[in-house]
């Protein structure tokens, strides 16, 4: 095995109790500079004029791209097990990339 693989196998994580419960967010704001991606996770509640940012994550561009790939892979796994994720207001994807006239017999 190479050194990189050994480092990944021995990496351990600590999950503090105050972080373990997580924060609910139903809105994300993503901004970037030449060196960082910033993701603010917010909670939008009905009847309130402001969305409160609950968490901010700052990533290097390389890590942002790795996060994108990990999310894509996990969404594919989720949809394979539970079915497509529907987003209100978005049309489901069509099978063909163009509309053909219906044939009549």
PDB file of C-alpha atoms in Angstrom:
ATOM      1  CA  UNK A   1       0.000   0.000   0.000  1.00  0.00           C
ATOM      2  CA  UNK A   2       1.137   3.513  -0.628  1.00  0.00           C
ATOM      3  CA  UNK A   3       1.597   6.189   2.035  1.00  0.00           C
ATOM      4  CA  UNK A   4      -1.501   8.147   0.972  1.00  0.00           C
ATOM      5  CA  UNK A   5      -3.749   5.101   1.415  1.00  0.00           C
ATOM      6  CA  UNK A   6      -2.314   4.445   4.872  1.00  0.00           C
ATOM      7  CA  UNK A   7      -2.974   8.047   5.898  1.00  0.00           C
ATOM      8  CA  UNK A   8      -6.620   7.829   4.806  1.00  0.00           C
ATOM      9  CA  UNK A   9      -7.140   4.508   6.605  1.00  0.00           C
ATOM     10  CA  UNK A  10      -5.823   5.910   9.890  1.00  0.00           C
ATOM     11  CA  UNK A  11      -7.709   9.227   9.753  1.00  0.00           C
ATOM     12  CA  UNK A  12     -10.146   9.490  12.635  1.00  0.00           C
ATOM     13  CA  UNK A  13     -12.887  12.063  13.196  1.00  0.00           C
ATOM     14  CA  UNK A  14     -14.224  13.564  16.374  1.00  0.00           C
ATOM     15  CA  UNK A  15     -17.873  14.627  16.386  1.00  0.00           C
ATOM     16  CA  UNK A  16     -18.525  16.925  19.360  1.00  0.00           C
ATOM     17  CA  UNK A  17     -21.943  16.590  20.989  1.00  0.00           C
ATOM     18  CA  UNK A  18     -22.923  20.193  20.165  1.00  0.00           C
ATOM     19  CA  UNK A  19     -22.249  19.536  16.456  1.00  0.00           C
ATOM     20  CA  UNK A  20     -23.706  16.010  16.279  1.00  0.00           C
ATOM     21  CA  UNK A  21     -27.345  17.154  16.177  1.00  0.00           C
ATOM     22  CA  UNK A  22     -26.665  19.325  13.142  1.00  0.00           C
ATOM     23  CA  UNK A  23     -28.445  22.436  11.924  1.00  0.00           C
ATOM     24  CA  UNK A  24     -31.457  22.367   9.623  1.00  0.00           C
ATOM     25  CA  UNK A  25     -30.990  24.514   6.512  1.00  0.00           C
ATOM     26  CA  UNK A  26     -33.349  24.881   3.564  1.00  0.00           C
ATOM     27  CA  UNK A  27     -31.392  27.553   1.696  1.00  0.00           C
ATOM     28  CA  UNK A  28     -27.754  27.948   0.666  1.00  0.00           C
ATOM     29  CA  UNK A  29     -25.868  30.947  -0.649  1.00  0.00           C
ATOM     30  CA  UNK A  30     -22.648  30.208  -2.519  1.00  0.00           C
ATOM     31  CA  UNK A  31     -20.026  32.846  -3.280  1.00  0.00           C
ATOM     32  CA  UNK A  32     -16.412  32.569  -4.346  1.00  0.00           C
ATOM     33  CA  UNK A  33     -13.156  34.423  -4.785  1.00  0.00           C
ATOM     34  CA  UNK A  34     -10.056  33.304  -6.641  1.00  0.00           C
ATOM     35  CA  UNK A  35      -8.954  31.289  -3.620  1.00  0.00           C
ATOM     36  CA  UNK A  36     -12.105  30.241  -1.720  1.00  0.00           C
ATOM     37  CA  UNK A  37     -15.680  29.041  -2.036  1.00  0.00           C
ATOM     38  CA  UNK A  38     -17.990  30.170   0.754  1.00  0.00           C
ATOM     39  CA  UNK A  39     -21.242  28.332   1.434  1.00  0.00           C
ATOM     40  CA  UNK A  40     -23.677  29.924   3.870  1.00  0.00           C
ATOM     41  CA  UNK A  41     -26.427  27.580   5.019  1.00  0.00           C
ATOM     42  CA  UNK A  42     -29.575  29.401   6.113  1.00  0.00           C
ATOM     43  CA  UNK A  43     -33.023  28.658   7.399  1.00  0.00           C
ATOM     44  CA  UNK A  44     -35.957  30.405   5.713  1.00  0.00           C
ATOM     45  CA  UNK A  45     -39.154  30.304   7.754  1.00  0.00           C
ATOM     46  CA  UNK A  46     -42.639  31.384   6.636  1.00  0.00           C
ATOM     47  CA  UNK A  47     -43.700  34.784   7.920  1.00  0.00           C
ATOM     48  CA  UNK A  48     -40.205  35.934   8.846  1.00  0.00           C
ATOM     49  CA  UNK A  49     -38.620  38.707   6.775  1.00  0.00           C
ATOM     50  CA  UNK A  50     -35.037  37.475   7.207  1.00  0.00           C
ATOM     51  CA  UNK A  51     -33.312  34.177   6.634  1.00  0.00           C
ATOM     52  CA  UNK A  52     -30.850  33.436   9.416  1.00  0.00           C
ATOM     53  CA  UNK A  53     -27.493  31.971   8.416  1.00  0.00           C
ATOM     54  CA  UNK A  54     -26.924  28.957  10.650  1.00  0.00           C
ATOM     55  CA  UNK A  55     -23.536  27.813   9.377  1.00  0.00           C
ATOM     56  CA  UNK A  56     -20.733  28.953   7.058  1.00  0.00           C
ATOM     57  CA  UNK A  57     -18.286  26.602   5.362  1.00  0.00           C
ATOM     58  CA  UNK A  58     -15.205  27.946   3.579  1.00  0.00           C
ATOM     59  CA  UNK A  59     -13.518  25.630   1.079  1.00  0.00           C
ATOM     60  CA  UNK A  60     -10.511  25.759  -1.217  1.00  0.00           C
ATOM     61  CA  UNK A  61     -11.587  25.408  -4.887  1.00  0.00           C
ATOM     62  CA  UNK A  62     -10.186  21.861  -5.032  1.00  0.00           C
ATOM     63  CA  UNK A  63     -12.246  20.822  -2.009  1.00  0.00           C
ATOM     64  CA  UNK A  64     -15.361  22.489  -3.442  1.00  0.00           C
ATOM     65  CA  UNK A  65     -14.962  20.391  -6.578  1.00  0.00           C
ATOM     66  CA  UNK A  66     -14.486  17.237  -4.484  1.00  0.00           C
ATOM     67  CA  UNK A  67     -17.642  18.131  -2.536  1.00  0.00           C
ATOM     68  CA  UNK A  68     -19.558  18.536  -5.807  1.00  0.00           C
ATOM     69  CA  UNK A  69     -18.403  15.089  -6.974  1.00  0.00           C
ATOM     70  CA  UNK A  70     -19.288  13.497  -3.624  1.00  0.00           C
ATOM     71  CA  UNK A  71     -22.767  15.088  -3.677  1.00  0.00           C
ATOM     72  CA  UNK A  72     -23.354  13.902  -7.257  1.00  0.00           C
ATOM     73  CA  UNK A  73     -22.329  10.352  -6.363  1.00  0.00           C
ATOM     74  CA  UNK A  74     -24.500  10.277  -3.253  1.00  0.00           C
ATOM     75  CA  UNK A  75     -27.531  11.729  -5.066  1.00  0.00           C
ATOM     76  CA  UNK A  76     -27.174   9.012  -7.715  1.00  0.00           C
ATOM     77  CA  UNK A  77     -27.058   6.349  -4.972  1.00  0.00           C
ATOM     78  CA  UNK A  78     -30.057   7.904  -3.202  1.00  0.00           C
ATOM     79  CA  UNK A  79     -32.146   8.027  -6.398  1.00  0.00           C
ATOM     80  CA  UNK A  80     -31.208   4.456  -7.269  1.00  0.00           C
ATOM     81  CA  UNK A  81     -32.529   3.296  -3.885  1.00  0.00           C
ATOM     82  CA  UNK A  82     -35.470   5.681  -3.300  1.00  0.00           C
ATOM     83  CA  UNK A  83     -36.372   7.037  -6.744  1.00  0.00           C
ATOM     84  CA  UNK A  84     -35.912  10.431  -8.370  1.00  0.00           C
ATOM     85  CA  UNK A  85     -35.747  13.541  -6.236  1.00  0.00           C
ATOM     86  CA  UNK A  86     -38.458  15.889  -7.482  1.00  0.00           C
ATOM     87  CA  UNK A  87     -37.904  19.636  -7.320  1.00  0.00           C
ATOM     88  CA  UNK A  88     -41.137  21.692  -7.366  1.00  0.00           C
ATOM     89  CA  UNK A  89     -41.354  23.934 -10.413  1.00  0.00           C
ATOM     90  CA  UNK A  90     -38.918  21.911 -12.481  1.00  0.00           C
ATOM     91  CA  UNK A  91     -40.145  19.719 -15.282  1.00  0.00           C
ATOM     92  CA  UNK A  92     -39.066  16.078 -15.099  1.00  0.00           C
ATOM     93  CA  UNK A  93     -36.381  15.291 -17.683  1.00  0.00           C
ATOM     94  CA  UNK A  94     -37.649  14.121 -21.051  1.00  0.00           C
ATOM     95  CA  UNK A  95     -36.415  10.840 -22.479  1.00  0.00           C
ATOM     96  CA  UNK A  96     -35.626  12.283 -25.901  1.00  0.00           C
ATOM     97  CA  UNK A  97     -33.750  15.569 -26.310  1.00  0.00           C
ATOM     98  CA  UNK A  98     -36.305  16.743 -28.869  1.00  0.00           C
ATOM     99  CA  UNK A  99     -40.049  16.471 -29.438  1.00  0.00           C
ATOM    100  CA  UNK A 100     -41.160  14.202 -32.260  1.00  0.00           C
ATOM    101  CA  UNK A 101     -44.615  14.432 -33.806  1.00  0.00           C
ATOM    102  CA  UNK A 102     -46.884  11.600 -32.714  1.00  0.00           C
ATOM    103  CA  UNK A 103     -47.454   8.989 -35.344  1.00  0.00           C
ATOM    104  CA  UNK A 104     -50.964   8.077 -36.364  1.00  0.00           C
ATOM    105  CA  UNK A 105     -52.104   4.751 -37.732  1.00  0.00           C
TER     106      UNK A 105
END
